[in-house]
Amino acid sequence: LFLQDEWRIRDRLTLTVDLRHDRHDHYHGQTSPRAAVVLRPAEDWALKLLYGGAFRPPTVRELYVRELPAEDDGNPDLMPERIHTAEALLTHRPGPWEWRLALYHNEIHDFIAPDPVLLKYTNQGIRTIYGVEPELRVRPGRSWEAFFNYTLLSAQDSSGDDMAEVAKELFNLGGTVRPGRWLTLHARLHHVGRRSRPAGYQSKVAAANRADHLGAYDTVHMAVSTRGLPAEVSLGIHNLFDVQSFNPSFARGDYDVEHPRRSVLVRVRYAF
């Protein structure tokens, strides 16, 4: 069930409220509210105050993964995670420039994570995330545009310690160029800062084979596509320089999981 209404309080002030209710045989009722206040004090300024709630059901792996096949059947009693988000977003658009500044606070209840003692996924209390994200975009014309955004965040668990595996800073730098009527080029640099060390990191790995894979890394992604032709052709390259990067495994004590290396996708679309 989904309900939504919008009120135009004044010419430059609107309020939107909606409510969603989900029913599930296993997770019962889950209600997710959302509200947004949008103020436009001038033509090129906007202030948005946002609040929202949502839930994430556990995955099949989280419900039924077996670390000890002879002794347990995972944790089929896992409850969904619930998140409450508050955000303030300020936007300014002077001519071809666009400046954005976002401040947000997230609170995740019944956080789902692997338990190193029980060797299964469990609901582990509250996780709190504070963040700030400035962004700059420039669009001087139709031939090119560029953007840069930076995220700085602080994430803590129920004990006030830093959340494991979470990078405190990220940024994206990229742009799009249209050198002619039929060609578009896009490139993006993605930076992920160093992640916090999980408890028991690689504890099951032989000492000689352990390696710290939590450091910062950068990846470059590119795409070339045609437009305005009978056949549209696109070439996408993920992780252009074949950078090797990792995340800790779901059990944390095991060896790390490697991210995908370089991949190429070619697509041809013909309309008739």
PDB file of C-alpha atoms in Angstrom:
ATOM      1  CA  LEU A   1       0.000   0.000   0.000  1.00  0.00           C
ATOM      2  CA  PHE A   2       1.400   3.387  -1.001  1.00  0.00           C
ATOM      3  CA  LEU A   3      -0.055   6.835  -0.231  1.00  0.00           C
ATOM      4  CA  GLN A   4       1.380  10.226  -1.196  1.00  0.00           C
ATOM      5  CA  ASP A   5       0.267  13.837  -1.088  1.00  0.00           C
ATOM      6  CA  GLU A   6       1.887  17.164  -1.905  1.00  0.00           C
ATOM      7  CA  TRP A   7       1.032  20.613  -0.534  1.00  0.00           C
ATOM      8  CA  ARG A   8       2.168  23.852  -2.162  1.00  0.00           C
ATOM      9  CA  ILE A   9       2.298  26.019   0.953  1.00  0.00           C
ATOM     10  CA  ARG A  10       3.611  29.054  -0.921  1.00  0.00           C
ATOM     11  CA  ASP A  11       4.929  29.712  -4.433  1.00  0.00           C
ATOM     12  CA  ARG A  12       8.446  28.676  -3.411  1.00  0.00           C
ATOM     13  CA  LEU A  13       7.670  26.239  -0.591  1.00  0.00           C
ATOM     14  CA  THR A  14       6.296  22.702  -0.988  1.00  0.00           C
ATOM     15  CA  LEU A  15       5.788  19.761   1.350  1.00  0.00           C
ATOM     16  CA  THR A  16       5.559  16.150   0.169  1.00  0.00           C
ATOM     17  CA  VAL A  17       4.592  13.279   2.476  1.00  0.00           C
ATOM     18  CA  ASP A  18       4.207   9.622   1.596  1.00  0.00           C
ATOM     19  CA  LEU A  19       3.715   6.350   3.408  1.00  0.00           C
ATOM     20  CA  ARG A  20       4.401   2.801   2.206  1.00  0.00           C
ATOM     21  CA  HIS A  21       3.312  -0.402   3.955  1.00  0.00           C
ATOM     22  CA  ASP A  22       4.608  -3.860   2.995  1.00  0.00           C
ATOM     23  CA  ARG A  23       3.202  -7.197   4.163  1.00  0.00           C
ATOM     24  CA  HIS A  24       5.212 -10.414   4.068  1.00  0.00           C
ATOM     25  CA  ASP A  25       4.505 -13.872   5.461  1.00  0.00           C
ATOM     26  CA  HIS A  26       7.865 -14.016   7.236  1.00  0.00           C
ATOM     27  CA  TYR A  27       8.668 -10.343   8.039  1.00  0.00           C
ATOM     28  CA  HIS A  28       5.086  -9.306   8.855  1.00  0.00           C
ATOM     29  CA  GLY A  29       4.258  -5.602   8.469  1.00  0.00           C
ATOM     30  CA  GLN A  30       6.887  -3.001   7.589  1.00  0.00           C
ATOM     31  CA  THR A  31       5.881   0.681   7.367  1.00  0.00           C
ATOM     32  CA  SER A  32       8.174   3.180   5.646  1.00  0.00           C
ATOM     33  CA  PRO A  33       7.422   6.940   5.946  1.00  0.00           C
ATOM     34  CA  ARG A  34       9.005   9.730   3.918  1.00  0.00           C
ATOM     35  CA  ALA A  35       8.745  13.531   3.950  1.00  0.00           C
ATOM     36  CA  ALA A  36      10.387  16.325   1.966  1.00  0.00           C
ATOM     37  CA  VAL A  37      10.311  20.111   2.382  1.00  0.00           C
ATOM     38  CA  VAL A  38      11.584  22.085  -0.629  1.00  0.00           C
ATOM     39  CA  LEU A  39      12.299  25.817  -0.341  1.00  0.00           C
ATOM     40  CA  ARG A  40      13.369  27.916  -3.332  1.00  0.00           C
ATOM     41  CA  PRO A  41      14.249  31.381  -1.954  1.00  0.00           C
ATOM     42  CA  ALA A  42      15.575  32.475  -5.372  1.00  0.00           C
ATOM     43  CA  GLU A  43      15.595  31.183  -8.928  1.00  0.00           C
ATOM     44  CA  ASP A  44      19.067  29.635  -8.645  1.00  0.00           C
ATOM     45  CA  TRP A  45      18.888  28.477  -4.987  1.00  0.00           C
ATOM     46  CA  ALA A  46      17.134  25.474  -3.453  1.00  0.00           C
ATOM     47  CA  LEU A  47      17.068  23.973   0.031  1.00  0.00           C
ATOM     48  CA  LYS A  48      15.684  20.487   0.620  1.00  0.00           C
ATOM     49  CA  LEU A  49      15.038  18.904   4.018  1.00  0.00           C
ATOM     50  CA  LEU A  50      14.429  15.180   3.672  1.00  0.00           C
ATOM     51  CA  TYR A  51      13.444  12.358   6.004  1.00  0.00           C
ATOM     52  CA  GLY A  52      12.839   8.743   5.096  1.00  0.00           C
ATOM     53  CA  GLY A  53      12.543   5.239   6.453  1.00  0.00           C
ATOM     54  CA  ALA A  54      13.095   1.926   4.667  1.00  0.00           C
ATOM     55  CA  PHE A  55      13.874  -1.716   5.332  1.00  0.00           C
ATOM     56  CA  ARG A  56      16.082  -4.410   3.807  1.00  0.00           C
ATOM     57  CA  PRO A  57      15.105  -8.076   4.170  1.00  0.00           C
ATOM     58  CA  PRO A  58      17.955 -10.545   4.786  1.00  0.00           C
ATOM     59  CA  THR A  59      19.289 -12.322   1.721  1.00  0.00           C
ATOM     60  CA  VAL A  60      19.074 -16.086   1.238  1.00  0.00           C
ATOM     61  CA  ARG A  61      22.782 -16.328   2.072  1.00  0.00           C
ATOM     62  CA  GLU A  62      22.310 -14.397   5.315  1.00  0.00           C
ATOM     63  CA  LEU A  63      19.367 -16.611   6.297  1.00  0.00           C
ATOM     64  CA  TYR A  64      20.731 -20.047   5.485  1.00  0.00           C
ATOM     65  CA  VAL A  65      24.533 -20.001   5.095  1.00  0.00           C
ATOM     66  CA  ARG A  66      26.112 -22.942   6.954  1.00  0.00           C
ATOM     67  CA  GLU A  67      29.540 -22.632   8.526  1.00  0.00           C
ATOM     68  CA  LEU A  68      29.028 -25.873  10.475  1.00  0.00           C
ATOM     69  CA  PRO A  69      26.767 -28.051   8.267  1.00  0.00           C
ATOM     70  CA  ALA A  70      26.323 -30.793  10.850  1.00  0.00           C
ATOM     71  CA  GLU A  71      25.281 -28.453  13.651  1.00  0.00           C
ATOM     72  CA  ASP A  72      23.217 -25.532  12.352  1.00  0.00           C
ATOM     73  CA  ASP A  73      20.958 -24.327   9.537  1.00  0.00           C
ATOM     74  CA  GLY A  74      22.001 -20.682   9.421  1.00  0.00           C
ATOM     75  CA  ASN A  75      19.657 -18.173  11.056  1.00  0.00           C
ATOM     76  CA  PRO A  76      16.152 -18.264   9.477  1.00  0.00           C
ATOM     77  CA  ASP A  77      14.859 -16.012  12.295  1.00  0.00           C
ATOM     78  CA  LEU A  78      16.791 -12.959  11.054  1.00  0.00           C
ATOM     79  CA  MET A  79      14.731  -9.774  11.000  1.00  0.00           C
ATOM     80  CA  PRO A  80      15.029  -7.069   8.318  1.00  0.00           C
ATOM     81  CA  GLU A  81      17.353  -4.114   8.772  1.00  0.00           C
ATOM     82  CA  ARG A  82      15.572  -0.775   9.174  1.00  0.00           C
ATOM     83  CA  ILE A  83      17.095   2.585   8.311  1.00  0.00           C
ATOM     84  CA  HIS A  84      16.049   6.138   9.256  1.00  0.00           C
ATOM     85  CA  THR A  85      17.633   8.894   7.172  1.00  0.00           C
ATOM     86  CA  ALA A  86      17.657  12.673   7.635  1.00  0.00           C
ATOM     87  CA  GLU A  87      19.299  14.892   5.015  1.00  0.00           C
ATOM     88  CA  ALA A  88      19.725  18.584   4.253  1.00  0.00           C
ATOM     89  CA  LEU A  89      20.632  19.464   0.661  1.00  0.00           C
ATOM     90  CA  LEU A  90      21.583  22.974  -0.509  1.00  0.00           C
ATOM     91  CA  THR A  91      21.865  23.639  -4.253  1.00  0.00           C
ATOM     92  CA  HIS A  92      23.087  26.760  -6.089  1.00  0.00           C
ATOM     93  CA  ARG A  93      23.102  27.087  -9.895  1.00  0.00           C
ATOM     94  CA  PRO A  94      24.862  30.261 -11.083  1.00  0.00           C
ATOM     95  CA  GLY A  95      24.877  30.012 -14.867  1.00  0.00           C
ATOM     96  CA  PRO A  96      26.653  26.869 -16.129  1.00  0.00           C
ATOM     97  CA  TRP A  97      27.832  25.945 -12.624  1.00  0.00           C
ATOM     98  CA  GLU A  98      26.009  23.833 -10.073  1.00  0.00           C
ATOM     99  CA  TRP A  99      27.117  23.617  -6.424  1.00  0.00           C
ATOM    100  CA  ARG A 100      25.604  21.103  -4.015  1.00  0.00           C
ATOM    101  CA  LEU A 101      26.213  20.451  -0.345  1.00  0.00           C
ATOM    102  CA  ALA A 102      24.554  17.528   1.421  1.00  0.00           C
ATOM    103  CA  LEU A 103      24.585  16.759   5.155  1.00  0.00           C
ATOM    104  CA  TYR A 104      23.052  13.478   6.283  1.00  0.00           C
ATOM    105  CA  HIS A 105      22.501  11.269   9.291  1.00  0.00           C
ATOM    106  CA  ASN A 106      21.591   7.578   8.936  1.00  0.00           C
ATOM    107  CA  GLU A 107      20.588   5.214  11.704  1.00  0.00           C
ATOM    108  CA  ILE A 108      20.362   1.485  10.911  1.00  0.00           C
ATOM    109  CA  HIS A 109      18.494  -0.745  13.374  1.00  0.00           C
ATOM    110  CA  ASP A 110      18.831  -4.566  13.571  1.00  0.00           C
ATOM    111  CA  PHE A 111      21.994  -4.340  11.475  1.00  0.00           C
ATOM    112  CA  ILE A 112      22.775  -7.698   9.802  1.00  0.00           C
ATOM    113  CA  ALA A 113      26.401  -8.881  10.018  1.00  0.00           C
ATOM    114  CA  PRO A 114      28.332 -12.138  10.500  1.00  0.00           C
ATOM    115  CA  ASP A 115      28.869 -13.172  14.124  1.00  0.00           C
ATOM    116  CA  PRO A 116      32.495 -14.421  14.545  1.00  0.00           C
ATOM    117  CA  VAL A 117      31.501 -16.628  17.510  1.00  0.00           C
ATOM    118  CA  LEU A 118      28.231 -18.157  16.283  1.00  0.00           C
ATOM    119  CA  LEU A 119      29.562 -18.351  12.695  1.00  0.00           C
ATOM    120  CA  LYS A 120      26.283 -17.142  11.225  1.00  0.00           C
ATOM    121  CA  TYR A 121      24.579 -13.848  10.417  1.00  0.00           C
ATOM    122  CA  THR A 122      22.751 -12.122  13.292  1.00  0.00           C
ATOM    123  CA  ASN A 123      20.980  -8.824  13.993  1.00  0.00           C
ATOM    124  CA  GLN A 124      23.551  -6.674  15.777  1.00  0.00           C
ATOM    125  CA  GLY A 125      21.900  -3.547  17.126  1.00  0.00           C
ATOM    126  CA  ILE A 126      22.296  -0.008  15.778  1.00  0.00           C
ATOM    127  CA  ARG A 127      24.769   1.508  13.327  1.00  0.00           C
ATOM    128  CA  THR A 128      25.038   5.303  13.025  1.00  0.00           C
ATOM    129  CA  ILE A 129      26.455   7.167  10.026  1.00  0.00           C
ATOM    130  CA  TYR A 130      27.119  10.914   9.707  1.00  0.00           C
ATOM    131  CA  GLY A 131      28.302  12.368   6.438  1.00  0.00           C
ATOM    132  CA  VAL A 132      28.951  15.474   4.379  1.00  0.00           C
ATOM    133  CA  GLU A 133      29.109  15.509   0.581  1.00  0.00           C
ATOM    134  CA  PRO A 134      29.996  18.582  -1.514  1.00  0.00           C
ATOM    135  CA  GLU A 135      29.610  18.364  -5.288  1.00  0.00           C
ATOM    136  CA  LEU A 136      30.479  20.627  -8.207  1.00  0.00           C
ATOM    137  CA  ARG A 137      29.184  20.312 -11.783  1.00  0.00           C
ATOM    138  CA  VAL A 138      29.840  22.534 -14.767  1.00  0.00           C
ATOM    139  CA  ARG A 139      27.912  22.483 -18.075  1.00  0.00           C
ATOM    140  CA  PRO A 140      29.190  25.362 -20.225  1.00  0.00           C
ATOM    141  CA  GLY A 141      27.460  24.012 -23.325  1.00  0.00           C
ATOM    142  CA  ARG A 142      26.319  20.877 -25.075  1.00  0.00           C
ATOM    143  CA  SER A 143      29.859  19.824 -26.062  1.00  0.00           C
ATOM    144  CA  TRP A 144      31.174  18.896 -22.603  1.00  0.00           C
ATOM    145  CA  GLU A 145      30.454  18.748 -18.877  1.00  0.00           C
ATOM    146  CA  ALA A 146      32.441  17.762 -15.771  1.00  0.00           C
ATOM    147  CA  PHE A 147      31.758  16.910 -12.137  1.00  0.00           C
ATOM    148  CA  PHE A 148      33.522  16.291  -8.828  1.00  0.00           C
ATOM    149  CA  ASN A 149      32.002  14.995  -5.597  1.00  0.00           C
ATOM    150  CA  TYR A 150      33.622  14.141  -2.282  1.00  0.00           C
ATOM    151  CA  THR A 151      32.192  12.153   0.616  1.00  0.00           C
ATOM    152  CA  LEU A 152      33.487  12.302   4.181  1.00  0.00           C
ATOM    153  CA  LEU A 153      31.674  10.114   6.675  1.00  0.00           C
ATOM    154  CA  SER A 154      31.850   8.706  10.171  1.00  0.00           C
ATOM    155  CA  ALA A 155      30.251   5.320  10.851  1.00  0.00           C
ATOM    156  CA  GLN A 156      30.020   3.787  14.329  1.00  0.00           C
ATOM    157  CA  ASP A 157      28.616   0.579  15.744  1.00  0.00           C
ATOM    158  CA  SER A 158      26.564   0.196  18.941  1.00  0.00           C
ATOM    159  CA  SER A 159      29.732   0.513  21.079  1.00  0.00           C
ATOM    160  CA  GLY A 160      30.842   3.757  19.411  1.00  0.00           C
ATOM    161  CA  ASP A 161      33.712   2.060  17.544  1.00  0.00           C
ATOM    162  CA  ASP A 162      34.338   2.656  13.855  1.00  0.00           C
ATOM    163  CA  MET A 163      32.397   0.281  11.616  1.00  0.00           C
ATOM    164  CA  ALA A 164      34.664  -2.280  10.022  1.00  0.00           C
ATOM    165  CA  GLU A 165      35.163  -2.301   6.254  1.00  0.00           C
ATOM    166  CA  VAL A 166      33.815   1.256   5.825  1.00  0.00           C
ATOM    167  CA  ALA A 167      35.977   3.882   4.089  1.00  0.00           C
ATOM    168  CA  LYS A 168      35.886   7.330   5.683  1.00  0.00           C
ATOM    169  CA  GLU A 169      36.383   9.149   2.403  1.00  0.00           C
ATOM    170  CA  LEU A 170      35.431   8.638  -1.229  1.00  0.00           C
ATOM    171  CA  PHE A 171      35.433  10.862  -4.288  1.00  0.00           C
ATOM    172  CA  ASN A 172      34.465  10.784  -7.959  1.00  0.00           C
ATOM    173  CA  LEU A 173      35.952  12.935 -10.712  1.00  0.00           C
ATOM    174  CA  GLY A 174      34.650  12.668 -14.236  1.00  0.00           C
ATOM    175  CA  GLY A 175      33.216  14.236 -17.304  1.00  0.00           C
ATOM    176  CA  THR A 176      31.500  13.807 -20.648  1.00  0.00           C
ATOM    177  CA  VAL A 177      32.727  15.108 -24.011  1.00  0.00           C
ATOM    178  CA  ARG A 178      30.721  15.254 -27.251  1.00  0.00           C
ATOM    179  CA  PRO A 179      33.318  16.000 -29.960  1.00  0.00           C
ATOM    180  CA  GLY A 180      30.843  15.782 -32.811  1.00  0.00           C
ATOM    181  CA  ARG A 181      27.259  15.078 -33.729  1.00  0.00           C
ATOM    182  CA  TRP A 182      27.574  11.292 -33.418  1.00  0.00           C
ATOM    183  CA  LEU A 183      30.065  10.552 -30.631  1.00  0.00           C
ATOM    184  CA  THR A 184      30.001  10.741 -26.811  1.00  0.00           C
ATOM    185  CA  LEU A 185      32.971  10.028 -24.518  1.00  0.00           C
ATOM    186  CA  HIS A 186      32.642   9.550 -20.767  1.00  0.00           C
ATOM    187  CA  ALA A 187      35.303   8.930 -18.098  1.00  0.00           C
ATOM    188  CA  ARG A 188      35.223   8.681 -14.296  1.00  0.00           C
ATOM    189  CA  LEU A 189      37.878   8.263 -11.608  1.00  0.00           C
ATOM    190  CA  HIS A 190      36.577   6.575  -8.446  1.00  0.00           C
ATOM    191  CA  HIS A 191      38.594   6.765  -5.207  1.00  0.00           C
ATOM    192  CA  VAL A 192      37.929   4.685  -2.081  1.00  0.00           C
ATOM    193  CA  GLY A 193      39.897   5.510   1.078  1.00  0.00           C
ATOM    194  CA  ARG A 194      41.352   3.020   3.526  1.00  0.00           C
ATOM    195  CA  ARG A 195      38.784   0.769   5.271  1.00  0.00           C
ATOM    196  CA  SER A 196      38.696   0.049   9.018  1.00  0.00           C
ATOM    197  CA  ARG A 197      40.024  -3.335  10.127  1.00  0.00           C
ATOM    198  CA  PRO A 198      37.350  -5.893  11.134  1.00  0.00           C
ATOM    199  CA  ALA A 199      37.745  -7.933  14.307  1.00  0.00           C
ATOM    200  CA  GLY A 200      39.506 -11.221  13.612  1.00  0.00           C
ATOM    201  CA  TYR A 201      40.674 -10.032  10.200  1.00  0.00           C
ATOM    202  CA  GLN A 202      42.100 -13.034   8.252  1.00  0.00           C
ATOM    203  CA  SER A 203      42.362 -15.025  11.477  1.00  0.00           C
ATOM    204  CA  LYS A 204      41.684 -18.289   9.589  1.00  0.00           C
ATOM    205  CA  VAL A 205      44.375 -17.600   6.999  1.00  0.00           C
ATOM    206  CA  ALA A 206      47.839 -19.081   7.489  1.00  0.00           C
ATOM    207  CA  ALA A 207      50.235 -16.401   8.783  1.00  0.00           C
ATOM    208  CA  ALA A 208      52.470 -16.707   5.713  1.00  0.00           C
ATOM    209  CA  ASN A 209      49.548 -15.965   3.381  1.00  0.00           C
ATOM    210  CA  ARG A 210      48.033 -12.976   5.201  1.00  0.00           C
ATOM    211  CA  ALA A 211      48.023  -9.614   3.439  1.00  0.00           C
ATOM    212  CA  ASP A 212      46.475  -6.268   4.315  1.00  0.00           C
ATOM    213  CA  HIS A 213      44.037  -5.475   1.492  1.00  0.00           C
ATOM    214  CA  LEU A 214      42.206  -2.636   3.274  1.00  0.00           C
ATOM    215  CA  GLY A 215      44.240   0.198   1.759  1.00  0.00           C
ATOM    216  CA  ALA A 216      42.886   2.936  -0.507  1.00  0.00           C
ATOM    217  CA  TYR A 217      42.462   2.266  -4.219  1.00  0.00           C
ATOM    218  CA  ASP A 218      41.491   4.125  -7.400  1.00  0.00           C
ATOM    219  CA  THR A 219      39.700   2.815 -10.473  1.00  0.00           C
ATOM    220  CA  VAL A 220      38.998   4.447 -13.830  1.00  0.00           C
ATOM    221  CA  HIS A 221      35.912   3.692 -15.917  1.00  0.00           C
ATOM    222  CA  MET A 222      35.356   4.806 -19.519  1.00  0.00           C
ATOM    223  CA  ALA A 223      32.603   4.603 -22.113  1.00  0.00           C
ATOM    224  CA  VAL A 224      32.360   5.550 -25.777  1.00  0.00           C
ATOM    225  CA  SER A 225      29.028   5.596 -27.592  1.00  0.00           C
ATOM    226  CA  THR A 226      27.493   6.798 -30.820  1.00  0.00           C
ATOM    227  CA  ARG A 227      24.230   8.679 -31.143  1.00  0.00           C
ATOM    228  CA  GLY A 228      21.961   9.872 -33.896  1.00  0.00           C
ATOM    229  CA  LEU A 229      22.852   6.957 -36.200  1.00  0.00           C
ATOM    230  CA  PRO A 230      20.684   4.034 -37.390  1.00  0.00           C
ATOM    231  CA  ALA A 231      22.837   1.683 -35.287  1.00  0.00           C
ATOM    232  CA  GLU A 232      23.910   2.795 -31.800  1.00  0.00           C
ATOM    233  CA  VAL A 233      27.235   1.306 -30.703  1.00  0.00           C
ATOM    234  CA  SER A 234      28.678   1.600 -27.195  1.00  0.00           C
ATOM    235  CA  LEU A 235      31.943   0.391 -25.673  1.00  0.00           C
ATOM    236  CA  GLY A 236      32.296   0.377 -21.885  1.00  0.00           C
ATOM    237  CA  ILE A 237      35.500  -0.424 -19.991  1.00  0.00           C
ATOM    238  CA  HIS A 238      35.255  -1.033 -16.243  1.00  0.00           C
ATOM    239  CA  ASN A 239      38.501  -0.746 -14.250  1.00  0.00           C
ATOM    240  CA  LEU A 240      40.493   0.479 -17.251  1.00  0.00           C
ATOM    241  CA  PHE A 241      43.931   0.019 -15.642  1.00  0.00           C
ATOM    242  CA  ASP A 242      43.106  -3.422 -14.176  1.00  0.00           C
ATOM    243  CA  VAL A 243      43.603  -2.306 -10.561  1.00  0.00           C
ATOM    244  CA  GLN A 244      43.548  -5.094  -7.976  1.00  0.00           C
ATOM    245  CA  SER A 245      41.370  -4.348  -4.921  1.00  0.00           C
ATOM    246  CA  PHE A 246      39.635  -6.360  -2.211  1.00  0.00           C
ATOM    247  CA  ASN A 247      36.914  -6.460   0.421  1.00  0.00           C
ATOM    248  CA  PRO A 248      37.043  -8.636   3.540  1.00  0.00           C
ATOM    249  CA  SER A 249      35.111 -11.880   3.109  1.00  0.00           C
ATOM    250  CA  PHE A 250      31.647 -12.256   4.659  1.00  0.00           C
ATOM    251  CA  ALA A 251      33.172 -14.348   7.474  1.00  0.00           C
ATOM    252  CA  ARG A 252      36.016 -11.787   7.927  1.00  0.00           C
ATOM    253  CA  GLY A 253      38.448 -14.424   9.178  1.00  0.00           C
ATOM    254  CA  ASP A 254      38.780 -15.894   5.685  1.00  0.00           C
ATOM    255  CA  TYR A 255      40.887 -14.575   2.835  1.00  0.00           C
ATOM    256  CA  ASP A 256      39.633 -11.363   1.227  1.00  0.00           C
ATOM    257  CA  VAL A 257      37.275 -11.235  -1.760  1.00  0.00           C
ATOM    258  CA  GLU A 258      38.775  -9.672  -4.871  1.00  0.00           C
ATOM    259  CA  HIS A 259      36.781  -7.078  -6.793  1.00  0.00           C
ATOM    260  CA  PRO A 260      36.252  -7.644 -10.537  1.00  0.00           C
ATOM    261  CA  ARG A 261      39.269  -6.783 -12.670  1.00  0.00           C
ATOM    262  CA  ARG A 262      39.120  -5.091 -16.057  1.00  0.00           C
ATOM    263  CA  SER A 263      35.991  -5.903 -18.063  1.00  0.00           C
ATOM    264  CA  VAL A 264      34.789  -4.740 -21.481  1.00  0.00           C
ATOM    265  CA  LEU A 265      31.183  -4.543 -22.646  1.00  0.00           C
ATOM    266  CA  VAL A 266      30.230  -3.912 -26.288  1.00  0.00           C
ATOM    267  CA  ARG A 267      26.618  -3.252 -27.209  1.00  0.00           C
ATOM    268  CA  VAL A 268      25.015  -2.683 -30.604  1.00  0.00           C
ATOM    269  CA  ARG A 269      21.409  -1.491 -30.884  1.00  0.00           C
ATOM    270  CA  TYR A 270      19.615  -1.188 -34.213  1.00  0.00           C
ATOM    271  CA  ALA A 271      16.122   0.289 -34.441  1.00  0.00           C
ATOM    272  CA  PHE A 272      13.890  -0.292 -37.480  1.00  0.00           C
TER     273      PHE A 272
END
